[in-house]
Short mmCIF file of C-alpha atoms and ligand atoms in Angstrom, two decimals:
data_model
loop_
_atom_site.label_atom_id
_atom_site.label_comp_id
_atom_site.label_asym_id
_atom_site.label_seq_id
_atom_site.Cartn_x
_atom_site.Cartn_y
_atom_site.Cartn_z
CA UNK U 1 -16.46 -14.71 5.71
CA UNK U 2 -17.93 -12.10 6.18
CA UNK U 3 -14.67 -9.57 4.97
CA UNK U 4 -14.87 -11.89 2.07
CA UNK U 5 -18.21 -11.33 1.05
CA UNK U 6 -17.54 -7.62 1.59
CA UNK U 7 -14.61 -7.64 -0.56
CA UNK U 8 -14.68 -5.81 -3.68
CA UNK U 9 -12.98 -2.52 -5.54
CA UNK U 10 -14.44 0.97 -5.55
CA UNK U 11 -13.72 3.91 -7.08
CA UNK U 12 -15.56 6.76 -5.76
CA UNK U 13 -14.36 7.96 -2.78
CA UNK U 14 -15.18 11.10 -0.19
CA UNK U 15 -12.36 13.74 0.68
CA UNK U 16 -13.04 13.13 4.19
CA UNK U 17 -9.93 11.84 6.40
CA UNK U 18 -9.43 8.65 8.00
CA UNK U 19 -8.77 8.66 11.61
CA UNK U 20 -4.78 7.89 12.29
CA UNK U 21 -5.86 4.66 14.43
CA UNK U 22 -7.95 3.48 11.49
CA UNK U 23 -4.89 4.22 8.58
CA UNK U 24 -2.81 2.15 11.96
CA UNK U 25 -4.78 -0.67 11.66
CA UNK U 26 -5.16 -1.00 8.07
CA UNK U 27 -1.37 -0.65 7.62
CA UNK U 28 -0.73 -3.19 10.74
CA UNK U 29 -3.22 -5.68 8.89
CA UNK U 30 -1.90 -4.64 5.11
CA UNK U 31 1.88 -6.02 6.29
CA UNK U 32 2.91 -5.54 9.94
CA UNK U 33 4.66 -7.17 12.29
CA UNK U 34 2.21 -10.40 13.40
CA UNK U 35 4.75 -12.47 15.53
CA UNK U 36 7.27 -10.25 17.39
CA UNK U 37 9.62 -12.84 18.63
CA UNK U 38 10.33 -13.57 14.44
CA UNK U 39 9.29 -10.20 13.16
CA UNK U 40 7.17 -12.26 10.26
CA UNK U 41 4.70 -10.23 9.21
CA UNK U 42 0.85 -10.42 8.27
CA UNK U 43 1.43 -10.99 4.88
CA UNK U 44 3.58 -13.70 3.37
CA UNK U 45 7.18 -12.99 1.31
CA UNK U 46 9.21 -14.88 -1.10
CA UNK U 47 12.59 -16.23 1.01
CA UNK U 48 10.76 -13.93 3.71
CA UNK U 49 12.55 -11.25 2.09
CA UNK U 50 9.71 -8.68 3.26
CA UNK U 51 11.27 -6.69 0.29
CA UNK U 52 7.73 -4.53 -0.29
CA UNK U 53 7.46 -0.71 1.51
CA UNK U 54 4.33 0.38 1.89
CA UNK U 55 4.85 4.10 1.22
CA UNK U 56 1.10 6.80 2.04
CA UNK U 57 0.59 9.97 0.12
CA UNK U 58 -1.78 11.98 2.26
CA UNK U 59 -2.68 15.04 2.13
CA UNK U 60 -0.13 16.24 3.95
CA UNK U 61 2.57 14.30 2.73
CA UNK U 62 4.14 11.44 2.01
CA UNK U 63 5.49 8.91 4.97
CA UNK U 64 6.83 5.38 4.79
CA UNK U 65 5.07 2.85 6.94
CA UNK U 66 7.88 1.21 9.60
CA UNK U 67 6.60 -1.82 10.54
CA UNK U 68 9.22 -2.57 13.19
CA UNK U 69 8.14 0.57 15.41
CA UNK U 70 4.42 0.58 14.12
CA UNK U 71 5.07 3.99 13.03
CA UNK U 72 4.83 6.47 10.08
CA UNK U 73 7.96 7.88 9.17
CA UNK U 74 7.29 11.45 7.37
CA UNK U 75 9.17 11.39 3.81
CA UNK U 76 7.79 14.72 2.57
CA UNK U 77 5.83 16.85 3.32
CA UNK U 78 4.24 17.91 -0.31
CA UNK U 79 0.43 16.55 -1.27
CA UNK U 80 1.63 13.94 -4.47
CA UNK U 81 -1.84 11.97 -4.24
CA UNK U 82 -2.62 13.37 -7.95
CA UNK U 83 0.30 11.71 -8.99
CA UNK U 84 -0.31 8.30 -7.59
CA UNK U 85 -2.14 7.05 -10.39
CA UNK U 86 -3.88 7.71 -13.43
CA UNK U 87 -7.02 8.23 -12.59
CA UNK U 88 -9.33 11.38 -10.96
CA UNK U 89 -10.30 9.85 -7.73
CA UNK U 90 -6.33 9.35 -6.82
CA UNK U 91 -6.42 13.29 -5.61
CA UNK U 92 -9.59 13.30 -3.68
CA UNK U 93 -9.63 10.28 -1.81
CA UNK U 94 -7.28 10.88 1.54
CA UNK U 95 -4.89 8.24 1.21
CA UNK U 96 -2.94 6.18 -1.48
CA UNK U 97 -1.15 3.80 -0.50
CA UNK U 98 2.05 2.73 -3.05
CA UNK U 99 3.86 -0.71 -2.93
CA UNK U 100 7.65 -0.14 -3.27
CA UNK U 101 10.17 -3.34 -3.85
CA UNK U 102 13.29 -2.29 -2.08
CA UNK U 103 15.83 -4.23 -4.52
CA UNK U 104 18.30 -4.15 -2.17
CA UNK U 105 16.55 -6.59 0.05
CA UNK U 106 16.04 -8.68 -3.01
CA UNK U 107 19.90 -10.37 -3.10
CA UNK U 108 18.75 -13.99 -3.18
CA UNK U 109 16.89 -13.72 -6.37
CA UNK U 110 17.65 -11.11 -9.81
CA UNK U 111 15.83 -10.28 -13.00
CA UNK U 112 12.24 -11.91 -13.74
CA UNK U 113 12.31 -14.01 -10.21
CA UNK U 114 12.62 -11.13 -8.78
CA UNK U 115 9.77 -8.95 -10.89
CA UNK U 116 7.64 -12.11 -10.21
CA UNK U 117 8.31 -12.44 -6.19
CA UNK U 118 7.89 -8.62 -5.65
CA UNK U 119 4.38 -8.81 -7.77
CA UNK U 120 3.45 -12.06 -5.69
CA UNK U 121 4.17 -10.26 -2.47
CA UNK U 122 2.46 -6.96 -2.97
CA UNK U 123 -0.64 -9.43 -4.45
CA UNK U 124 -0.77 -10.77 -0.99
CA UNK U 125 -0.31 -7.25 1.01
CA UNK U 126 -3.06 -5.74 -1.25
CA UNK U 127 -5.44 -8.46 -0.35
CA UNK U 128 -5.03 -7.97 3.51
CA UNK U 129 -5.34 -4.14 2.97
CA UNK U 130 -8.89 -5.12 1.03
CA UNK U 131 -9.80 -7.66 3.54
CA UNK U 132 -9.32 -4.86 6.39
CA UNK U 133 -11.13 -2.33 4.50
CA UNK U 134 -13.92 -4.61 3.93
CA UNK U 135 -14.28 -5.36 7.80
CA UNK U 136 -13.97 -1.73 8.60
CA UNK U 137 -16.38 -0.47 6.22
CA UNK U 138 -14.10 1.19 3.98
CA UNK U 139 -13.62 1.84 -0.15
CA UNK U 140 -10.54 0.61 -1.56
CA UNK U 141 -9.11 -0.34 -5.05
CA UNK U 142 -5.65 -1.79 -6.05
CA UNK U 143 -4.07 0.24 -8.90
CA UNK U 144 -1.62 -0.95 -11.40
CA UNK U 145 -2.38 2.61 -14.15
CA UNK U 146 0.68 4.45 -12.37
CA UNK U 147 3.04 6.71 -14.27
CA UNK U 148 5.99 4.92 -12.44
CA UNK U 149 8.35 7.26 -13.51
CA UNK U 150 6.82 10.35 -12.23
CA UNK U 151 5.80 8.69 -9.70
CA UNK U 152 9.06 7.23 -8.46
CA UNK U 153 10.45 11.06 -9.59
CA UNK U 154 7.92 12.74 -7.31
CA UNK U 155 9.05 10.28 -4.31
CA UNK U 156 12.69 10.55 -4.51
CA UNK U 157 12.83 6.94 -4.66
CA UNK U 158 16.59 5.40 -5.24
CA UNK U 159 17.16 3.83 -8.55
CA UNK U 160 16.89 0.23 -6.31
CA UNK U 161 13.36 0.89 -5.21
CA UNK U 162 10.74 -0.29 -7.66
CA UNK U 163 6.80 1.12 -7.78
CA UNK U 164 4.83 -2.15 -7.42
CA UNK U 165 1.19 -0.96 -7.63
CA UNK U 166 -0.83 1.44 -5.54
CA UNK U 167 -4.12 1.22 -3.55
CA UNK U 168 -6.59 3.98 -2.89
CA UNK U 169 -8.26 4.21 0.59
CA UNK U 170 -11.34 6.16 1.99
CA UNK U 171 -14.81 6.13 2.95
CA UNK U 172 -17.06 5.60 0.13
CA UNK U 173 -18.49 9.05 -1.19
CA UNK U 174 -22.15 9.62 0.09
C1 LIG B 201 -2.62 -6.22 -10.81
C2 LIG B 201 -4.07 -5.73 -10.72
C3 LIG B 201 -3.79 -3.87 -11.23
C4 LIG B 201 -5.04 -3.72 -11.51
N1 LIG B 201 -5.19 -1.89 -11.50
C5 LIG B 201 -6.49 -1.41 -11.85
C6 LIG B 201 -6.09 0.03 -11.50
O1 LIG B 201 -4.91 0.44 -12.16
N2 LIG B 201 -7.04 0.97 -11.77
C7 LIG B 201 -8.33 0.37 -11.18
O2 LIG B 201 -9.64 1.17 -11.27
N3 LIG B 201 -8.30 -1.04 -10.85
C8 LIG B 201 -7.41 -1.79 -11.27
N4 LIG B 201 -7.55 -3.09 -10.44
C9 LIG B 201 -8.84 -2.95 -10.15
C10 LIG B 201 -9.24 -4.24 -10.71
O3 LIG B 201 -10.07 -3.55 -12.06
C11 LIG B 201 -10.68 -5.24 -10.08
O4 LIG B 201 -10.02 -6.05 -9.09
C12 LIG B 201 -11.26 -6.12 -10.99
O5 LIG B 201 -11.62 -5.10 -11.63
C13 LIG B 201 -12.23 -7.18 -10.42
O6 LIG B 201 -13.80 -6.30 -9.24
P1 LIG B 201 -13.34 -6.51 -8.08
O7 LIG B 201 -11.82 -6.24 -7.28
O8 LIG B 201 -13.99 -5.53 -7.25
O9 LIG B 201 -13.72 -8.07 -7.62
C14 LIG B 201 -6.30 -4.04 -10.41
C15 LIG B 201 -6.47 -5.02 -10.04
C16 LIG B 201 -5.21 -5.63 -9.91
C17 LIG B 201 -5.60 -6.85 -9.18
#
């Protein structure tokens, strides 16, 4: 009840880095494996497709959250935070999550249905991240205002990967 009471969007971020344990907890809360026997996640997904990947743009580069290993996989060494959204705060916040649908995992559906499921599945993940941030006293905002072609290029995404939303996380600016 307390986390729900505190859940909100905030758009003023300190540039202070987040501790790695906080990042780990955030990613597990967002879409980690909570039932190792079945590999199911903290967020539901349509037909259990688990098609949403979480990328993380940090000061020291771009990472992919590997839920199986509960690890961050380095993807690129450049700081692409400024490209993760059209709002000025995205380049100052320590972390921007990028929710990317892997269409190669969506063969059970296609077209408008695939778009719908990728969008709804991302919504659950984002809300998990919101509730974790509320519980941990962090600021966050989910974002749709993204130059998707520019960001996809910077992330070197494959044609079958589609950027759905991004979400900025950090300490509140003091
Ligand atoms: C799908 C979606 C896209 C959004 N895109 C943006 C965005 O690009 N930039 C932004 O500042 N807020 C964005 N928001 C946050 C909303 O503006 C915010 O949730 C709304 O104003 C209600 O405020 P609250 O989250 O504090 O309740 C988005 C929210 C959703 C659900």
